[in-house]
JSON list of C-alpha atoms and ligand atoms in Angstrom, two decimals:
[
{"chain": "A", "resi": 1, "resn": "MET", "atom": "CA", "xyz": [-1.24, -4.53, -22.47]},
{"chain": "A", "resi": 2, "resn": "PRO", "atom": "CA", "xyz": [1.55, -5.73, -20.14]},
{"chain": "A", "resi": 3, "resn": "GLN", "atom": "CA", "xyz": [1.40, -9.41, -19.24]},
{"chain": "A", "resi": 4, "resn": "ARG", "atom": "CA", "xyz": [-0.32, -10.11, -15.95]},
{"chain": "A", "resi": 5, "resn": "VAL", "atom": "CA", "xyz": [1.48, -12.27, -13.41]},
{"chain": "A", "resi": 6, "resn": "SER", "atom": "CA", "xyz": [-0.64, -14.66, -11.36]},
{"chain": "A", "resi": 7, "resn": "ASP", "atom": "CA", "xyz": [0.31, -17.00, -8.51]},
{"chain": "A", "resi": 8, "resn": "PRO", "atom": "CA", "xyz": [-2.13, -19.92, -8.16]},
{"chain": "A", "resi": 9, "resn": "GLU", "atom": "CA", "xyz": [-1.23, -20.20, -4.45]},
{"chain": "A", "resi": 10, "resn": "CYS", "atom": "CA", "xyz": [-2.01, -16.54, -3.75]},
{"chain": "A", "resi": 11, "resn": "LEU", "atom": "CA", "xyz": [-5.33, -15.69, -2.09]},
{"chain": "A", "resi": 12, "resn": "PHE", "atom": "CA", "xyz": [-5.75, -12.35, -3.84]},
{"chain": "A", "resi": 13, "resn": "CYS", "atom": "CA", "xyz": [-4.76, -13.78, -7.25]},
{"chain": "A", "resi": 14, "resn": "ARG", "atom": "CA", "xyz": [-7.53, -16.32, -6.66]},
{"chain": "A", "resi": 15, "resn": "ILE", "atom": "CA", "xyz": [-9.97, -13.49, -5.93]},
{"chain": "A", "resi": 16, "resn": "VAL", "atom": "CA", "xyz": [-8.84, -11.79, -9.18]},
{"chain": "A", "resi": 17, "resn": "ALA", "atom": "CA", "xyz": [-9.41, -15.08, -11.03]},
{"chain": "A", "resi": 18, "resn": "GLY", "atom": "CA", "xyz": [-12.92, -15.36, -9.55]},
{"chain": "A", "resi": 19, "resn": "GLU", "atom": "CA", "xyz": [-12.08, -18.59, -7.69]},
{"chain": "A", "resi": 20, "resn": "ILE", "atom": "CA", "xyz": [-12.84, -17.00, -4.32]},
{"chain": "A", "resi": 21, "resn": "PRO", "atom": "CA", "xyz": [-15.80, -14.61, -4.00]},
{"chain": "A", "resi": 22, "resn": "ALA", "atom": "CA", "xyz": [-15.33, -11.02, -2.91]},
{"chain": "A", "resi": 23, "resn": "ASP", "atom": "CA", "xyz": [-17.63, -8.06, -2.32]},
{"chain": "A", "resi": 24, "resn": "LYS", "atom": "CA", "xyz": [-16.30, -5.90, -5.16]},
{"chain": "A", "resi": 25, "resn": "LEU", "atom": "CA", "xyz": [-16.34, -2.10, -5.07]},
{"chain": "A", "resi": 26, "resn": "TYR", "atom": "CA", "xyz": [-14.38, -1.36, -8.24]},
{"chain": "A", "resi": 27, "resn": "GLU", "atom": "CA", "xyz": [-12.78, -3.23, -11.12]},
{"chain": "A", "resi": 28, "resn": "ASP", "atom": "CA", "xyz": [-10.91, -2.38, -14.31]},
{"chain": "A", "resi": 29, "resn": "ASP", "atom": "CA", "xyz": [-8.23, -4.04, -16.45]},
{"chain": "A", "resi": 30, "resn": "GLU", "atom": "CA", "xyz": [-5.47, -3.36, -13.93]},
{"chain": "A", "resi": 31, "resn": "LEU", "atom": "CA", "xyz": [-7.06, -3.06, -10.50]},
{"chain": "A", "resi": 32, "resn": "LEU", "atom": "CA", "xyz": [-9.66, -4.64, -8.25]},
{"chain": "A", "resi": 33, "resn": "ALA", "atom": "CA", "xyz": [-11.16, -3.24, -5.03]},
{"chain": "A", "resi": 34, "resn": "PHE", "atom": "CA", "xyz": [-13.23, -5.25, -2.60]},
{"chain": "A", "resi": 35, "resn": "ARG", "atom": "CA", "xyz": [-14.37, -5.14, 1.03]},
{"chain": "A", "resi": 36, "resn": "ASP", "atom": "CA", "xyz": [-12.07, -6.62, 3.66]},
{"chain": "A", "resi": 37, "resn": "VAL", "atom": "CA", "xyz": [-13.55, -9.82, 5.09]},
{"chain": "A", "resi": 38, "resn": "ASN", "atom": "CA", "xyz": [-12.60, -8.67, 8.63]},
{"chain": "A", "resi": 39, "resn": "PRO", "atom": "CA", "xyz": [-13.37, -4.93, 8.53]},
{"chain": "A", "resi": 40, "resn": "GLN", "atom": "CA", "xyz": [-11.57, -2.64, 10.99]},
{"chain": "A", "resi": 41, "resn": "ALA", "atom": "CA", "xyz": [-13.82, 0.35, 10.21]},
{"chain": "A", "resi": 42, "resn": "PRO", "atom": "CA", "xyz": [-17.30, 0.88, 8.73]},
{"chain": "A", "resi": 43, "resn": "LEU", "atom": "CA", "xyz": [-15.60, 1.14, 5.33]},
{"chain": "A", "resi": 44, "resn": "HIS", "atom": "CA", "xyz": [-12.59, -1.15, 4.95]},
{"chain": "A", "resi": 45, "resn": "ALA", "atom": "CA", "xyz": [-11.67, -1.79, 1.34]},
{"chain": "A", "resi": 46, "resn": "LEU", "atom": "CA", "xyz": [-8.61, -3.41, -0.19]},
{"chain": "A", "resi": 47, "resn": "ILE", "atom": "CA", "xyz": [-7.38, -2.07, -3.52]},
{"chain": "A", "resi": 48, "resn": "ILE", "atom": "CA", "xyz": [-5.04, -4.43, -5.39]},
{"chain": "A", "resi": 49, "resn": "PRO", "atom": "CA", "xyz": [-3.28, -4.63, -8.74]},
{"chain": "A", "resi": 50, "resn": "LYS", "atom": "CA", "xyz": [-4.51, -7.65, -10.71]},
{"chain": "A", "resi": 51, "resn": "THR", "atom": "CA", "xyz": [-0.92, -8.60, -11.40]},
{"chain": "A", "resi": 52, "resn": "HIS", "atom": "CA", "xyz": [0.84, -10.44, -8.58]},
{"chain": "A", "resi": 53, "resn": "ILE", "atom": "CA", "xyz": [3.29, -8.21, -6.70]},
{"chain": "A", "resi": 54, "resn": "ALA", "atom": "CA", "xyz": [4.12, -9.81, -3.33]},
{"chain": "A", "resi": 55, "resn": "THR", "atom": "CA", "xyz": [5.14, -6.74, -1.33]},
{"chain": "A", "resi": 56, "resn": "LEU", "atom": "CA", "xyz": [5.93, -3.07, -1.75]},
{"chain": "A", "resi": 57, "resn": "ASN", "atom": "CA", "xyz": [9.60, -4.13, -1.85]},
{"chain": "A", "resi": 58, "resn": "ASP", "atom": "CA", "xyz": [8.88, -6.07, -5.03]},
{"chain": "A", "resi": 59, "resn": "ALA", "atom": "CA", "xyz": [7.29, -3.21, -6.95]},
{"chain": "A", "resi": 60, "resn": "THR", "atom": "CA", "xyz": [9.50, -1.75, -9.67]},
{"chain": "A", "resi": 61, "resn": "ALA", "atom": "CA", "xyz": [9.96, 1.81, -10.90]},
{"chain": "A", "resi": 62, "resn": "GLY", "atom": "CA", "xyz": [8.11, 0.74, -14.04]},
{"chain": "A", "resi": 63, "resn": "GLN", "atom": "CA", "xyz": [5.07, 0.04, -11.87]},
{"chain": "A", "resi": 64, "resn": "ALA", "atom": "CA", "xyz": [4.97, 3.55, -10.39]},
{"chain": "A", "resi": 65, "resn": "ALA", "atom": "CA", "xyz": [1.85, 4.50, -12.34]},
{"chain": "A", "resi": 66, "resn": "LEU", "atom": "CA", "xyz": [0.11, 1.31, -11.26]},
{"chain": "A", "resi": 67, "resn": "LEU", "atom": "CA", "xyz": [0.94, 2.04, -7.60]},
{"chain": "A", "resi": 68, "resn": "GLY", "atom": "CA", "xyz": [-0.35, 5.59, -8.04]},
{"chain": "A", "resi": 69, "resn": "ARG", "atom": "CA", "xyz": [-3.60, 4.27, -9.41]},
{"chain": "A", "resi": 70, "resn": "LEU", "atom": "CA", "xyz": [-4.18, 2.36, -6.14]},
{"chain": "A", "resi": 71, "resn": "LEU", "atom": "CA", "xyz": [-4.43, 5.75, -4.41]},
{"chain": "A", "resi": 72, "resn": "VAL", "atom": "CA", "xyz": [-6.59, 7.30, -7.12]},
{"chain": "A", "resi": 73, "resn": "VAL", "atom": "CA", "xyz": [-9.10, 4.45, -6.89]},
{"chain": "A", "resi": 74, "resn": "ALA", "atom": "CA", "xyz": [-9.05, 4.57, -3.07]},
{"chain": "A", "resi": 75, "resn": "THR", "atom": "CA", "xyz": [-9.97, 8.25, -3.24]},
{"chain": "A", "resi": 76, "resn": "GLU", "atom": "CA", "xyz": [-12.73, 7.58, -5.75]},
{"chain": "A", "resi": 77, "resn": "ILE", "atom": "CA", "xyz": [-14.21, 4.94, -3.45]},
{"chain": "A", "resi": 78, "resn": "ALA", "atom": "CA", "xyz": [-13.96, 7.26, -0.43]},
{"chain": "A", "resi": 79, "resn": "VAL", "atom": "CA", "xyz": [-15.79, 9.99, -2.38]},
{"chain": "A", "resi": 80, "resn": "GLU", "atom": "CA", "xyz": [-18.41, 7.60, -3.75]},
{"chain": "A", "resi": 81, "resn": "GLN", "atom": "CA", "xyz": [-19.10, 6.11, -0.30]},
{"chain": "A", "resi": 82, "resn": "GLY", "atom": "CA", "xyz": [-19.41, 9.59, 1.27]},
{"chain": "A", "resi": 83, "resn": "PHE", "atom": "CA", "xyz": [-16.30, 9.58, 3.47]},
{"chain": "A", "resi": 84, "resn": "ALA", "atom": "CA", "xyz": [-14.06, 12.09, 1.67]},
{"chain": "A", "resi": 85, "resn": "GLU", "atom": "CA", "xyz": [-15.00, 15.14, 3.75]},
{"chain": "A", "resi": 86, "resn": "ALA", "atom": "CA", "xyz": [-14.86, 13.42, 7.14]},
{"chain": "A", "resi": 87, "resn": "GLY", "atom": "CA", "xyz": [-11.58, 11.76, 6.22]},
{"chain": "A", "resi": 88, "resn": "TYR", "atom": "CA", "xyz": [-10.08, 8.35, 5.74]},
{"chain": "A", "resi": 89, "resn": "ARG", "atom": "CA", "xyz": [-6.78, 6.48, 5.89]},
{"chain": "A", "resi": 90, "resn": "THR", "atom": "CA", "xyz": [-4.80, 4.55, 3.28]},
{"chain": "A", "resi": 91, "resn": "VAL", "atom": "CA", "xyz": [-2.16, 2.02, 4.37]},
{"chain": "A", "resi": 92, "resn": "ILE", "atom": "CA", "xyz": [0.17, -0.49, 2.74]},
{"chain": "A", "resi": 93, "resn": "ASN", "atom": "CA", "xyz": [1.65, -2.95, 5.22]},
{"chain": "A", "resi": 94, "resn": "CYS", "atom": "CA", "xyz": [5.01, -4.43, 4.16]},
{"chain": "A", "resi": 95, "resn": "ASN", "atom": "CA", "xyz": [6.45, -7.69, 5.50]},
{"chain": "A", "resi": 96, "resn": "GLY", "atom": "CA", "xyz": [6.45, -8.87, 9.10]},
{"chain": "A", "resi": 97, "resn": "ASP", "atom": "CA", "xyz": [7.08, -5.70, 11.07]},
{"chain": "A", "resi": 98, "resn": "GLY", "atom": "CA", "xyz": [4.69, -3.82, 8.81]},
{"chain": "A", "resi": 99, "resn": "GLY", "atom": "CA", "xyz": [1.94, -6.28, 9.69]},
{"chain": "A", "resi": 100, "resn": "GLN", "atom": "CA", "xyz": [1.48, -7.80, 6.23]},
{"chain": "A", "resi": 101, "resn": "SER", "atom": "CA", "xyz": [-0.40, -11.09, 6.27]},
{"chain": "A", "resi": 102, "resn": "VAL", "atom": "CA", "xyz": [-1.39, -11.53, 2.61]},
{"chain": "A", "resi": 103, "resn": "TYR", "atom": "CA", "xyz": [1.58, -11.44, 0.25]},
{"chain": "A", "resi": 104, "resn": "HIS", "atom": "CA", "xyz": [-0.08, -9.74, -2.71]},
{"chain": "A", "resi": 105, "resn": "ILE", "atom": "CA", "xyz": [0.33, -5.99, -2.44]},
{"chain": "A", "resi": 106, "resn": "HIS", "atom": "CA", "xyz": [-2.82, -4.19, -1.31]},
{"chain": "A", "resi": 107, "resn": "LEU", "atom": "CA", "xyz": [-3.79, -0.72, -0.23]},
{"chain": "A", "resi": 108, "resn": "HIS", "atom": "CA", "xyz": [-6.13, -0.60, 2.77]},
{"chain": "A", "resi": 109, "resn": "LEU", "atom": "CA", "xyz": [-8.80, 2.11, 2.71]},
{"chain": "A", "resi": 110, "resn": "LEU", "atom": "CA", "xyz": [-10.31, 2.73, 6.15]},
{"chain": "A", "resi": 111, "resn": "ALA", "atom": "CA", "xyz": [-13.10, 5.20, 6.88]},
{"chain": "A", "resi": 112, "resn": "GLY", "atom": "CA", "xyz": [-16.19, 5.82, 8.96]},
{"chain": "A", "resi": 113, "resn": "ARG", "atom": "CA", "xyz": [-14.67, 6.21, 12.42]},
{"chain": "A", "resi": 114, "resn": "ARG", "atom": "CA", "xyz": [-11.97, 8.31, 14.10]},
{"chain": "A", "resi": 115, "resn": "LEU", "atom": "CA", "xyz": [-8.73, 6.36, 13.62]},
{"chain": "A", "resi": 116, "resn": "ALA", "atom": "CA", "xyz": [-6.01, 6.49, 16.26]},
{"chain": "A", "resi": 117, "resn": "TRP", "atom": "CA", "xyz": [-2.46, 7.64, 15.60]},
{"chain": "A", "resi": 118, "resn": "PRO", "atom": "CA", "xyz": [0.19, 6.33, 16.02]},
{"chain": "A", "resi": 119, "resn": "PRO", "atom": "CA", "xyz": [-1.02, 2.91, 14.87]},
{"chain": "A", "resi": 120, "resn": "GLY", "atom": "CA", "xyz": [-0.44, -0.07, 17.15]},
{"chain": "B", "resi": 1, "resn": "5GP", "atom": "P1", "xyz": [-2.49, -7.27, 5.59]},
{"chain": "B", "resi": 1, "resn": "5GP", "atom": "O1", "xyz": [-2.49, -7.75, 7.01]},
{"chain": "B", "resi": 1, "resn": "5GP", "atom": "O2", "xyz": [-1.72, -8.22, 4.70]},
{"chain": "B", "resi": 1, "resn": "5GP", "atom": "O3", "xyz": [-2.06, -5.84, 5.42]},
{"chain": "B", "resi": 1, "resn": "5GP", "atom": "O4", "xyz": [-4.00, -7.28, 5.13]},
{"chain": "B", "resi": 1, "resn": "5GP", "atom": "C1", "xyz": [-4.64, -8.43, 4.64]},
{"chain": "B", "resi": 1, "resn": "5GP", "atom": "C2", "xyz": [-6.11, -8.18, 4.76]},
{"chain": "B", "resi": 1, "resn": "5GP", "atom": "O5", "xyz": [-6.78, -9.14, 3.97]},
{"chain": "B", "resi": 1, "resn": "5GP", "atom": "C3", "xyz": [-6.64, -8.31, 6.19]},
{"chain": "B", "resi": 1, "resn": "5GP", "atom": "O6", "xyz": [-7.23, -7.09, 6.60]},
{"chain": "B", "resi": 1, "resn": "5GP", "atom": "C4", "xyz": [-7.64, -9.46, 6.08]},
{"chain": "B", "resi": 1, "resn": "5GP", "atom": "O7", "xyz": [-8.79, -9.25, 6.88]},
{"chain": "B", "resi": 1, "resn": "5GP", "atom": "C5", "xyz": [-7.97, -9.47, 4.61]},
{"chain": "B", "resi": 1, "resn": "5GP", "atom": "N1", "xyz": [-8.35, -10.78, 4.09]},
{"chain": "B", "resi": 1, "resn": "5GP", "atom": "C6", "xyz": [-7.76, -11.97, 4.36]},
{"chain": "B", "resi": 1, "resn": "5GP", "atom": "N2", "xyz": [-8.36, -12.96, 3.67]},
{"chain": "B", "resi": 1, "resn": "5GP", "atom": "C7", "xyz": [-9.37, -12.37, 2.97]},
{"chain": "B", "resi": 1, "resn": "5GP", "atom": "C8", "xyz": [-10.35, -12.89, 2.07]},
{"chain": "B", "resi": 1, "resn": "5GP", "atom": "O8", "xyz": [-10.43, -14.09, 1.78]},
{"chain": "B", "resi": 1, "resn": "5GP", "atom": "N3", "xyz": [-11.23, -12.00, 1.54]},
{"chain": "B", "resi": 1, "resn": "5GP", "atom": "C9", "xyz": [-11.18, -10.67, 1.85]},
{"chain": "B", "resi": 1, "resn": "5GP", "atom": "N4", "xyz": [-12.11, -9.88, 1.26]},
{"chain": "B", "resi": 1, "resn": "5GP", "atom": "N5", "xyz": [-10.26, -10.14, 2.68]},
{"chain": "B", "resi": 1, "resn": "5GP", "atom": "C10", "xyz": [-9.36, -10.99, 3.24]},
{"chain": "B", "resi": 2, "resn": "ZN", "atom": "ZN1", "xyz": [-1.26, -12.65, -5.93]}
]
């Protein structure tokens, strides 16, 4: 198993470590999914790799499968929670202009209401 990187200062690494509680929706060796503390839709989940990757810019080609798994798990949660047919949105915000506020890569899964486009 590849070595997992953890940053003790990182909020999501602390959730992975169990130091901060989270409402978990899915967990395996590589990934964790939990409900966003400030939900923007009836279902708002965050899917994260357990290893610390700060932004999408920091992900390597060797982590392509891991990044792909974020989407696979998001879809599984959308199906399980009954939102697959109606639809949903997945988003990764990157750095300041992308609206990133927590610097541990995470895929947002939003569902349960009609989402506007373009985003604000
Ligand atoms: P970003 O703005 O970086 O794309 O998304 C960060 C998300 O993390 C935000 O939607 C925010 O509500 C969520 N968040 C921030 N702190 C916590 C926390 O302690 N627990 C959970 N579950 N979500 C958090
Ligand atoms: Zn982290």
